[in-house]
Amino acid sequence: MATADHSLSQYDRSKVPNGKNFRIAMVVSEWNEVITESLYEGAKNTLLDHNVAEENIERIDVPGSFELIYGASQAQQKNFDAIIAIGCIIQGETRHFEFISNAVAHGIKDLNLNHKAPVVFCVLTDDSIEQSRSRSGGEKGNKGVEAAVTALRMIGL
Ligand code: DLZ
């Protein structure tokens, strides 16, 4: 799994369970859509690569990262094996960055504590769009790949 000097797309396949029969929801934020689409593609292709059936992957679009919490809590009602919350929050000139980043992190943490299905945090919190590009299929790999692997491993626990 990734560390500061490892690609987000590198992982040990031997640790990843077979995804056959797993049902996974992906909640995708529309803010910074170019980035969140790349994260979604990275995650989806990784799930397919580990035998999750395409019809067992459901996508739920939400307007922004703040809405990932509500989207994921709705998905908890539908008996998925895991939920991946995908967003990209970029530092601007307002304090929105801290408010939204903190709220999303705490909201997703609460969902993990209070519901059955693990909710994976696939939210980039970056200083610039360049940094986000680098982590969504650029030189640092793709956080979507890391999130999909995490979801499969958490189901297998
Ligand atoms: C308002 C806002 C701002 C300033 N920046 C981002 C961002 O970088 N990434 C993101 O996903 N969403 C952002 N939003 C939108 C909020 O997440 C939310 O959709 C709105 O505040 C409406 O609740």
mmCIF file with all atom_site columns, C-alpha atoms and ligand atoms in Angstrom:
data_model
loop_
_atom_site.group_PDB
_atom_site.id
_atom_site.type_symbol
_atom_site.label_atom_id
_atom_site.label_alt_id
_atom_site.label_comp_id
_atom_site.label_asym_id
_atom_site.label_entity_id
_atom_site.label_seq_id
_atom_site.pdbx_PDB_ins_code
_atom_site.Cartn_x
_atom_site.Cartn_y
_atom_site.Cartn_z
_atom_site.occupancy
_atom_site.B_iso_or_equiv
_atom_site.pdbx_formal_charge
_atom_site.auth_seq_id
_atom_site.auth_comp_id
_atom_site.auth_asym_id
_atom_site.auth_atom_id
_atom_site.pdbx_PDB_model_num
ATOM   1   C CA  . MET A 1 1   ? 0.000   0.000   0.000   1.00 0.00 ? 1   MET A CA  1
ATOM   2   C CA  . ALA A 1 2   ? 1.125   3.549   -0.655  1.00 0.00 ? 2   ALA A CA  1
ATOM   3   C CA  . THR A 1 3   ? 3.446   5.535   1.558   1.00 0.00 ? 3   THR A CA  1
ATOM   4   C CA  . ALA A 1 4   ? 4.894   8.981   0.861   1.00 0.00 ? 4   ALA A CA  1
ATOM   5   C CA  . ASP A 1 5   ? 7.421   7.638   -1.649  1.00 0.00 ? 5   ASP A CA  1
ATOM   6   C CA  . HIS A 1 6   ? 5.287   4.840   -3.160  1.00 0.00 ? 6   HIS A CA  1
ATOM   7   C CA  . SER A 1 7   ? 2.802   5.074   -5.986  1.00 0.00 ? 7   SER A CA  1
ATOM   8   C CA  . LEU A 1 8   ? -0.858  5.057   -4.913  1.00 0.00 ? 8   LEU A CA  1
ATOM   9   C CA  . SER A 1 9   ? -1.416  2.451   -7.624  1.00 0.00 ? 9   SER A CA  1
ATOM   10  C CA  . GLN A 1 10  ? 1.094   -0.093  -6.298  1.00 0.00 ? 10  GLN A CA  1
ATOM   11  C CA  . TYR A 1 11  ? -0.117  -2.904  -4.062  1.00 0.00 ? 11  TYR A CA  1
ATOM   12  C CA  . ASP A 1 12  ? 0.422   -6.532  -3.205  1.00 0.00 ? 12  ASP A CA  1
ATOM   13  C CA  . ARG A 1 13  ? -2.151  -8.553  -5.177  1.00 0.00 ? 13  ARG A CA  1
ATOM   14  C CA  . SER A 1 14  ? -1.738  -11.524 -2.850  1.00 0.00 ? 14  SER A CA  1
ATOM   15  C CA  . LYS A 1 15  ? -3.425  -9.519  -0.054  1.00 0.00 ? 15  LYS A CA  1
ATOM   16  C CA  . VAL A 1 16  ? -6.536  -8.705  -2.080  1.00 0.00 ? 16  VAL A CA  1
ATOM   17  C CA  . PRO A 1 17  ? -9.520  -11.090 -1.807  1.00 0.00 ? 17  PRO A CA  1
ATOM   18  C CA  . ASN A 1 18  ? -11.500 -12.232 -4.834  1.00 0.00 ? 18  ASN A CA  1
ATOM   19  C CA  . GLY A 1 19  ? -14.287 -9.709  -5.455  1.00 0.00 ? 19  GLY A CA  1
ATOM   20  C CA  . LYS A 1 20  ? -16.731 -12.215 -6.986  1.00 0.00 ? 20  LYS A CA  1
ATOM   21  C CA  . ASN A 1 21  ? -20.208 -11.675 -5.419  1.00 0.00 ? 21  ASN A CA  1
ATOM   22  C CA  . PHE A 1 22  ? -19.175 -8.415  -3.695  1.00 0.00 ? 22  PHE A CA  1
ATOM   23  C CA  . ARG A 1 23  ? -21.541 -5.437  -4.113  1.00 0.00 ? 23  ARG A CA  1
ATOM   24  C CA  . ILE A 1 24  ? -19.869 -2.057  -3.972  1.00 0.00 ? 24  ILE A CA  1
ATOM   25  C CA  . ALA A 1 25  ? -21.259 1.494   -4.171  1.00 0.00 ? 25  ALA A CA  1
ATOM   26  C CA  . MET A 1 26  ? -19.178 4.430   -5.310  1.00 0.00 ? 26  MET A CA  1
ATOM   27  C CA  . VAL A 1 27  ? -20.370 7.888   -4.304  1.00 0.00 ? 27  VAL A CA  1
ATOM   28  C CA  . VAL A 1 28  ? -18.785 10.441  -6.637  1.00 0.00 ? 28  VAL A CA  1
ATOM   29  C CA  . SER A 1 29  ? -18.556 14.214  -6.062  1.00 0.00 ? 29  SER A CA  1
ATOM   30  C CA  . GLU A 1 30  ? -18.991 16.478  -9.104  1.00 0.00 ? 30  GLU A CA  1
ATOM   31  C CA  . TRP A 1 31  ? -16.701 19.230  -7.797  1.00 0.00 ? 31  TRP A CA  1
ATOM   32  C CA  . ASN A 1 32  ? -13.353 19.084  -9.649  1.00 0.00 ? 32  ASN A CA  1
ATOM   33  C CA  . GLU A 1 33  ? -15.006 16.575  -11.954 1.00 0.00 ? 33  GLU A CA  1
ATOM   34  C CA  . VAL A 1 34  ? -11.985 15.881  -14.158 1.00 0.00 ? 34  VAL A CA  1
ATOM   35  C CA  . ILE A 1 35  ? -10.150 14.612  -11.093 1.00 0.00 ? 35  ILE A CA  1
ATOM   36  C CA  . THR A 1 36  ? -13.044 12.669  -9.541  1.00 0.00 ? 36  THR A CA  1
ATOM   37  C CA  . GLU A 1 37  ? -13.744 10.932  -12.875 1.00 0.00 ? 37  GLU A CA  1
ATOM   38  C CA  . SER A 1 38  ? -10.121 9.708   -12.993 1.00 0.00 ? 38  SER A CA  1
ATOM   39  C CA  . LEU A 1 39  ? -10.415 8.494   -9.408  1.00 0.00 ? 39  LEU A CA  1
ATOM   40  C CA  . TYR A 1 40  ? -13.672 6.715   -10.277 1.00 0.00 ? 40  TYR A CA  1
ATOM   41  C CA  . GLU A 1 41  ? -12.153 5.063   -13.356 1.00 0.00 ? 41  GLU A CA  1
ATOM   42  C CA  . GLY A 1 42  ? -9.108  3.937   -11.375 1.00 0.00 ? 42  GLY A CA  1
ATOM   43  C CA  . ALA A 1 43  ? -11.305 2.448   -8.658  1.00 0.00 ? 43  ALA A CA  1
ATOM   44  C CA  . LYS A 1 44  ? -13.771 0.802   -11.039 1.00 0.00 ? 44  LYS A CA  1
ATOM   45  C CA  . ASN A 1 45  ? -11.072 -0.790  -13.209 1.00 0.00 ? 45  ASN A CA  1
ATOM   46  C CA  . THR A 1 46  ? -9.383  -2.160  -10.099 1.00 0.00 ? 46  THR A CA  1
ATOM   47  C CA  . LEU A 1 47  ? -12.648 -3.684  -8.829  1.00 0.00 ? 47  LEU A CA  1
ATOM   48  C CA  . LEU A 1 48  ? -13.274 -5.276  -12.237 1.00 0.00 ? 48  LEU A CA  1
ATOM   49  C CA  . ASP A 1 49  ? -9.697  -6.557  -12.265 1.00 0.00 ? 49  ASP A CA  1
ATOM   50  C CA  . HIS A 1 50  ? -10.439 -8.368  -8.981  1.00 0.00 ? 50  HIS A CA  1
ATOM   51  C CA  . ASN A 1 51  ? -13.601 -10.004 -10.353 1.00 0.00 ? 51  ASN A CA  1
ATOM   52  C CA  . VAL A 1 52  ? -16.271 -7.657  -9.009  1.00 0.00 ? 52  VAL A CA  1
ATOM   53  C CA  . ALA A 1 53  ? -19.133 -7.930  -11.540 1.00 0.00 ? 53  ALA A CA  1
ATOM   54  C CA  . GLU A 1 54  ? -19.941 -4.698  -13.371 1.00 0.00 ? 54  GLU A CA  1
ATOM   55  C CA  . GLU A 1 55  ? -23.620 -5.019  -12.402 1.00 0.00 ? 55  GLU A CA  1
ATOM   56  C CA  . ASN A 1 56  ? -22.569 -5.185  -8.748  1.00 0.00 ? 56  ASN A CA  1
ATOM   57  C CA  . ILE A 1 57  ? -20.969 -1.739  -8.892  1.00 0.00 ? 57  ILE A CA  1
ATOM   58  C CA  . GLU A 1 58  ? -23.406 1.135   -8.330  1.00 0.00 ? 58  GLU A CA  1
ATOM   59  C CA  . ARG A 1 59  ? -22.507 4.770   -8.908  1.00 0.00 ? 59  ARG A CA  1
ATOM   60  C CA  . ILE A 1 60  ? -24.183 7.574   -6.963  1.00 0.00 ? 60  ILE A CA  1
ATOM   61  C CA  . ASP A 1 61  ? -23.347 11.143  -8.047  1.00 0.00 ? 61  ASP A CA  1
ATOM   62  C CA  . VAL A 1 62  ? -23.484 14.036  -5.556  1.00 0.00 ? 62  VAL A CA  1
ATOM   63  C CA  . PRO A 1 63  ? -22.845 17.785  -6.107  1.00 0.00 ? 63  PRO A CA  1
ATOM   64  C CA  . GLY A 1 64  ? -19.782 18.234  -3.877  1.00 0.00 ? 64  GLY A CA  1
ATOM   65  C CA  . SER A 1 65  ? -17.590 16.481  -1.354  1.00 0.00 ? 65  SER A CA  1
ATOM   66  C CA  . PHE A 1 66  ? -19.730 17.706  1.539   1.00 0.00 ? 66  PHE A CA  1
ATOM   67  C CA  . GLU A 1 67  ? -22.609 15.651  0.112   1.00 0.00 ? 67  GLU A CA  1
ATOM   68  C CA  . LEU A 1 68  ? -20.520 12.458  0.120   1.00 0.00 ? 68  LEU A CA  1
ATOM   69  C CA  . ILE A 1 69  ? -21.625 11.937  3.716   1.00 0.00 ? 69  ILE A CA  1
ATOM   70  C CA  . TYR A 1 70  ? -25.328 11.914  2.880   1.00 0.00 ? 70  TYR A CA  1
ATOM   71  C CA  . GLY A 1 71  ? -24.744 9.891   -0.303  1.00 0.00 ? 71  GLY A CA  1
ATOM   72  C CA  . ALA A 1 72  ? -22.778 7.271   1.606   1.00 0.00 ? 72  ALA A CA  1
ATOM   73  C CA  . SER A 1 73  ? -25.353 7.159   4.415   1.00 0.00 ? 73  SER A CA  1
ATOM   74  C CA  . GLN A 1 74  ? -28.091 6.476   1.826   1.00 0.00 ? 74  GLN A CA  1
ATOM   75  C CA  . ALA A 1 75  ? -25.944 3.709   0.339   1.00 0.00 ? 75  ALA A CA  1
ATOM   76  C CA  . GLN A 1 76  ? -25.675 2.161   3.819   1.00 0.00 ? 76  GLN A CA  1
ATOM   77  C CA  . GLN A 1 77  ? -29.428 1.431   3.619   1.00 0.00 ? 77  GLN A CA  1
ATOM   78  C CA  . LYS A 1 78  ? -28.951 -0.734  0.521   1.00 0.00 ? 78  LYS A CA  1
ATOM   79  C CA  . ASN A 1 79  ? -26.783 -3.535  1.895   1.00 0.00 ? 79  ASN A CA  1
ATOM   80  C CA  . PHE A 1 80  ? -23.612 -2.955  -0.088  1.00 0.00 ? 80  PHE A CA  1
ATOM   81  C CA  . ASP A 1 81  ? -20.517 -4.801  1.097   1.00 0.00 ? 81  ASP A CA  1
ATOM   82  C CA  . ALA A 1 82  ? -18.479 -1.585  0.930   1.00 0.00 ? 82  ALA A CA  1
ATOM   83  C CA  . ILE A 1 83  ? -18.854 2.034   -0.116  1.00 0.00 ? 83  ILE A CA  1
ATOM   84  C CA  . ILE A 1 84  ? -16.165 4.207   -1.673  1.00 0.00 ? 84  ILE A CA  1
ATOM   85  C CA  . ALA A 1 85  ? -16.551 7.979   -1.247  1.00 0.00 ? 85  ALA A CA  1
ATOM   86  C CA  . ILE A 1 86  ? -14.753 9.857   -4.043  1.00 0.00 ? 86  ILE A CA  1
ATOM   87  C CA  . GLY A 1 87  ? -14.025 13.588  -3.906  1.00 0.00 ? 87  GLY A CA  1
ATOM   88  C CA  . CYS A 1 88  ? -11.413 16.246  -4.518  1.00 0.00 ? 88  CYS A CA  1
ATOM   89  C CA  . ILE A 1 89  ? -11.108 19.300  -2.266  1.00 0.00 ? 89  ILE A CA  1
ATOM   90  C CA  . ILE A 1 90  ? -8.601  21.905  -3.371  1.00 0.00 ? 90  ILE A CA  1
ATOM   91  C CA  . GLN A 1 91  ? -7.263  24.658  -1.146  1.00 0.00 ? 91  GLN A CA  1
ATOM   92  C CA  . GLY A 1 92  ? -8.749  27.992  -2.177  1.00 0.00 ? 92  GLY A CA  1
ATOM   93  C CA  . GLU A 1 93  ? -8.645  31.420  -0.629  1.00 0.00 ? 93  GLU A CA  1
ATOM   94  C CA  . THR A 1 94  ? -11.520 30.751  1.770   1.00 0.00 ? 94  THR A CA  1
ATOM   95  C CA  . ARG A 1 95  ? -11.724 28.573  4.853   1.00 0.00 ? 95  ARG A CA  1
ATOM   96  C CA  . HIS A 1 96  ? -14.125 26.307  2.986   1.00 0.00 ? 96  HIS A CA  1
ATOM   97  C CA  . PHE A 1 97  ? -11.220 23.903  2.476   1.00 0.00 ? 97  PHE A CA  1
ATOM   98  C CA  . GLU A 1 98  ? -10.809 23.197  6.198   1.00 0.00 ? 98  GLU A CA  1
ATOM   99  C CA  . PHE A 1 99  ? -14.546 23.169  6.903   1.00 0.00 ? 99  PHE A CA  1
ATOM   100 C CA  . ILE A 1 100 ? -15.345 20.736  4.102   1.00 0.00 ? 100 ILE A CA  1
ATOM   101 C CA  . SER A 1 101 ? -12.286 18.509  4.566   1.00 0.00 ? 101 SER A CA  1
ATOM   102 C CA  . ASN A 1 102 ? -12.894 18.163  8.301   1.00 0.00 ? 102 ASN A CA  1
ATOM   103 C CA  . ALA A 1 103 ? -16.627 17.605  7.900   1.00 0.00 ? 103 ALA A CA  1
ATOM   104 C CA  . VAL A 1 104 ? -16.153 14.904  5.276   1.00 0.00 ? 104 VAL A CA  1
ATOM   105 C CA  . ALA A 1 105 ? -13.451 13.110  7.256   1.00 0.00 ? 105 ALA A CA  1
ATOM   106 C CA  . HIS A 1 106 ? -15.559 13.136  10.444  1.00 0.00 ? 106 HIS A CA  1
ATOM   107 C CA  . GLY A 1 107 ? -18.770 12.250  8.594   1.00 0.00 ? 107 GLY A CA  1
ATOM   108 C CA  . ILE A 1 108 ? -17.188 9.238   6.953   1.00 0.00 ? 108 ILE A CA  1
ATOM   109 C CA  . LYS A 1 109 ? -15.559 8.198   10.217  1.00 0.00 ? 109 LYS A CA  1
ATOM   110 C CA  . ASP A 1 110 ? -19.012 8.295   11.887  1.00 0.00 ? 110 ASP A CA  1
ATOM   111 C CA  . LEU A 1 111 ? -20.514 6.140   9.141   1.00 0.00 ? 111 LEU A CA  1
ATOM   112 C CA  . ASN A 1 112 ? -17.779 3.578   9.706   1.00 0.00 ? 112 ASN A CA  1
ATOM   113 C CA  . LEU A 1 113 ? -18.527 3.483   13.413  1.00 0.00 ? 113 LEU A CA  1
ATOM   114 C CA  . ASN A 1 114 ? -22.310 3.324   13.126  1.00 0.00 ? 114 ASN A CA  1
ATOM   115 C CA  . HIS A 1 115 ? -23.008 1.076   10.133  1.00 0.00 ? 115 HIS A CA  1
ATOM   116 C CA  . LYS A 1 116 ? -22.028 -2.336  8.857   1.00 0.00 ? 116 LYS A CA  1
ATOM   117 C CA  . ALA A 1 117 ? -20.391 -1.624  5.496   1.00 0.00 ? 117 ALA A CA  1
ATOM   118 C CA  . PRO A 1 118 ? -16.941 -0.021  5.520   1.00 0.00 ? 118 PRO A CA  1
ATOM   119 C CA  . VAL A 1 119 ? -16.807 3.418   3.878   1.00 0.00 ? 119 VAL A CA  1
ATOM   120 C CA  . VAL A 1 120 ? -13.474 4.110   2.190   1.00 0.00 ? 120 VAL A CA  1
ATOM   121 C CA  . PHE A 1 121 ? -12.100 7.669   2.138   1.00 0.00 ? 121 PHE A CA  1
ATOM   122 C CA  . CYS A 1 122 ? -11.089 8.380   -1.464  1.00 0.00 ? 122 CYS A CA  1
ATOM   123 C CA  . VAL A 1 123 ? -10.994 12.155  -1.048  1.00 0.00 ? 123 VAL A CA  1
ATOM   124 C CA  . LEU A 1 124 ? -8.012  14.165  -2.236  1.00 0.00 ? 124 LEU A CA  1
ATOM   125 C CA  . THR A 1 125 ? -7.307  17.237  -0.091  1.00 0.00 ? 125 THR A CA  1
ATOM   126 C CA  . ASP A 1 126 ? -4.705  19.127  -2.088  1.00 0.00 ? 126 ASP A CA  1
ATOM   127 C CA  . ASP A 1 127 ? -2.990  22.502  -2.356  1.00 0.00 ? 127 ASP A CA  1
ATOM   128 C CA  . SER A 1 128 ? -3.449  22.721  -6.127  1.00 0.00 ? 128 SER A CA  1
ATOM   129 C CA  . ILE A 1 129 ? -5.071  21.045  -9.121  1.00 0.00 ? 129 ILE A CA  1
ATOM   130 C CA  . GLU A 1 130 ? -1.587  19.921  -10.221 1.00 0.00 ? 130 GLU A CA  1
ATOM   131 C CA  . GLN A 1 131 ? -1.198  17.964  -6.999  1.00 0.00 ? 131 GLN A CA  1
ATOM   132 C CA  . SER A 1 132 ? -4.624  16.398  -7.543  1.00 0.00 ? 132 SER A CA  1
ATOM   133 C CA  . ARG A 1 133 ? -3.729  15.443  -11.140 1.00 0.00 ? 133 ARG A CA  1
ATOM   134 C CA  . SER A 1 134 ? -0.592  13.770  -9.865  1.00 0.00 ? 134 SER A CA  1
ATOM   135 C CA  . ARG A 1 135 ? -2.649  11.635  -7.427  1.00 0.00 ? 135 ARG A CA  1
ATOM   136 C CA  . SER A 1 136 ? -5.465  10.720  -9.788  1.00 0.00 ? 136 SER A CA  1
ATOM   137 C CA  . GLY A 1 137 ? -3.499  8.897   -12.457 1.00 0.00 ? 137 GLY A CA  1
ATOM   138 C CA  . GLY A 1 138 ? -0.351  11.038  -12.672 1.00 0.00 ? 138 GLY A CA  1
ATOM   139 C CA  . GLU A 1 139 ? 3.132   10.525  -11.314 1.00 0.00 ? 139 GLU A CA  1
ATOM   140 C CA  . LYS A 1 140 ? 1.974   9.601   -7.789  1.00 0.00 ? 140 LYS A CA  1
ATOM   141 C CA  . GLY A 1 141 ? -0.437  6.952   -9.115  1.00 0.00 ? 141 GLY A CA  1
ATOM   142 C CA  . ASN A 1 142 ? -4.196  6.896   -8.633  1.00 0.00 ? 142 ASN A CA  1
ATOM   143 C CA  . LYS A 1 143 ? -5.878  7.107   -5.245  1.00 0.00 ? 143 LYS A CA  1
ATOM   144 C CA  . GLY A 1 144 ? -8.903  5.397   -6.795  1.00 0.00 ? 144 GLY A CA  1
ATOM   145 C CA  . VAL A 1 145 ? -6.829  2.221   -7.167  1.00 0.00 ? 145 VAL A CA  1
ATOM   146 C CA  . GLU A 1 146 ? -5.775  2.438   -3.521  1.00 0.00 ? 146 GLU A CA  1
ATOM   147 C CA  . ALA A 1 147 ? -9.419  2.962   -2.454  1.00 0.00 ? 147 ALA A CA  1
ATOM   148 C CA  . ALA A 1 148 ? -10.688 -0.056  -4.411  1.00 0.00 ? 148 ALA A CA  1
ATOM   149 C CA  . VAL A 1 149 ? -7.999  -2.302  -2.931  1.00 0.00 ? 149 VAL A CA  1
ATOM   150 C CA  . THR A 1 150 ? -8.828  -0.972  0.535   1.00 0.00 ? 150 THR A CA  1
ATOM   151 C CA  . ALA A 1 151 ? -12.549 -1.696  0.016   1.00 0.00 ? 151 ALA A CA  1
ATOM   152 C CA  . LEU A 1 152 ? -11.860 -5.285  -1.058  1.00 0.00 ? 152 LEU A CA  1
ATOM   153 C CA  . ARG A 1 153 ? -9.517  -5.874  1.856   1.00 0.00 ? 153 ARG A CA  1
ATOM   154 C CA  . MET A 1 154 ? -11.953 -4.408  4.383   1.00 0.00 ? 154 MET A CA  1
ATOM   155 C CA  . ILE A 1 155 ? -14.782 -6.652  3.119   1.00 0.00 ? 155 ILE A CA  1
ATOM   156 C CA  . GLY A 1 156 ? -12.448 -9.596  3.529   1.00 0.00 ? 156 GLY A CA  1
ATOM   157 C CA  . LEU A 1 157 ? -11.692 -8.833  7.189   1.00 0.00 ? 157 LEU A CA  1
HETATM 158 C C1  . DLZ B 2 .   ? -18.125 25.129  -1.885  1.00 0.00 ? 1   DLZ B C1  1
HETATM 159 C C2  . DLZ B 2 .   ? -17.021 24.204  -2.265  1.00 0.00 ? 1   DLZ B C2  1
HETATM 160 C C3  . DLZ B 2 .   ? -15.702 24.687  -2.375  1.00 0.00 ? 1   DLZ B C3  1
HETATM 161 C C4  . DLZ B 2 .   ? -15.329 26.117  -2.146  1.00 0.00 ? 1   DLZ B C4  1
HETATM 162 N N1  . DLZ B 2 .   ? -14.707 23.894  -2.759  1.00 0.00 ? 1   DLZ B N1  1
HETATM 163 C C5  . DLZ B 2 .   ? -14.970 22.558  -2.983  1.00 0.00 ? 1   DLZ B C5  1
HETATM 164 C C6  . DLZ B 2 .   ? -13.922 21.682  -3.362  1.00 0.00 ? 1   DLZ B C6  1
HETATM 165 O O1  . DLZ B 2 .   ? -12.762 22.048  -3.558  1.00 0.00 ? 1   DLZ B O1  1
HETATM 166 N N2  . DLZ B 2 .   ? -14.245 20.378  -3.534  1.00 0.00 ? 1   DLZ B N2  1
HETATM 167 C C7  . DLZ B 2 .   ? -15.518 19.889  -3.350  1.00 0.00 ? 1   DLZ B C7  1
HETATM 168 O O2  . DLZ B 2 .   ? -15.727 18.681  -3.511  1.00 0.00 ? 1   DLZ B O2  1
HETATM 169 N N3  . DLZ B 2 .   ? -16.532 20.714  -3.023  1.00 0.00 ? 1   DLZ B N3  1
HETATM 170 C C8  . DLZ B 2 .   ? -16.292 22.034  -2.837  1.00 0.00 ? 1   DLZ B C8  1
HETATM 171 N N4  . DLZ B 2 .   ? -17.302 22.878  -2.507  1.00 0.00 ? 1   DLZ B N4  1
HETATM 172 C C9  . DLZ B 2 .   ? -18.697 22.353  -2.505  1.00 0.00 ? 1   DLZ B C9  1
HETATM 173 C C10 . DLZ B 2 .   ? -19.134 21.676  -1.203  1.00 0.00 ? 1   DLZ B C10 1
HETATM 174 O O3  . DLZ B 2 .   ? -18.557 20.386  -1.064  1.00 0.00 ? 1   DLZ B O3  1
HETATM 175 C C11 . DLZ B 2 .   ? -20.668 21.513  -1.172  1.00 0.00 ? 1   DLZ B C11 1
HETATM 176 O O4  . DLZ B 2 .   ? -21.083 20.847  -2.340  1.00 0.00 ? 1   DLZ B O4  1
HETATM 177 C C12 . DLZ B 2 .   ? -21.406 22.854  -1.101  1.00 0.00 ? 1   DLZ B C12 1
HETATM 178 O O5  . DLZ B 2 .   ? -20.940 23.614  -0.017  1.00 0.00 ? 1   DLZ B O5  1
HETATM 179 C C13 . DLZ B 2 .   ? -22.941 22.636  -0.950  1.00 0.00 ? 1   DLZ B C13 1
HETATM 180 O O6  . DLZ B 2 .   ? -23.227 21.922  0.254   1.00 0.00 ? 1   DLZ B O6  1
#
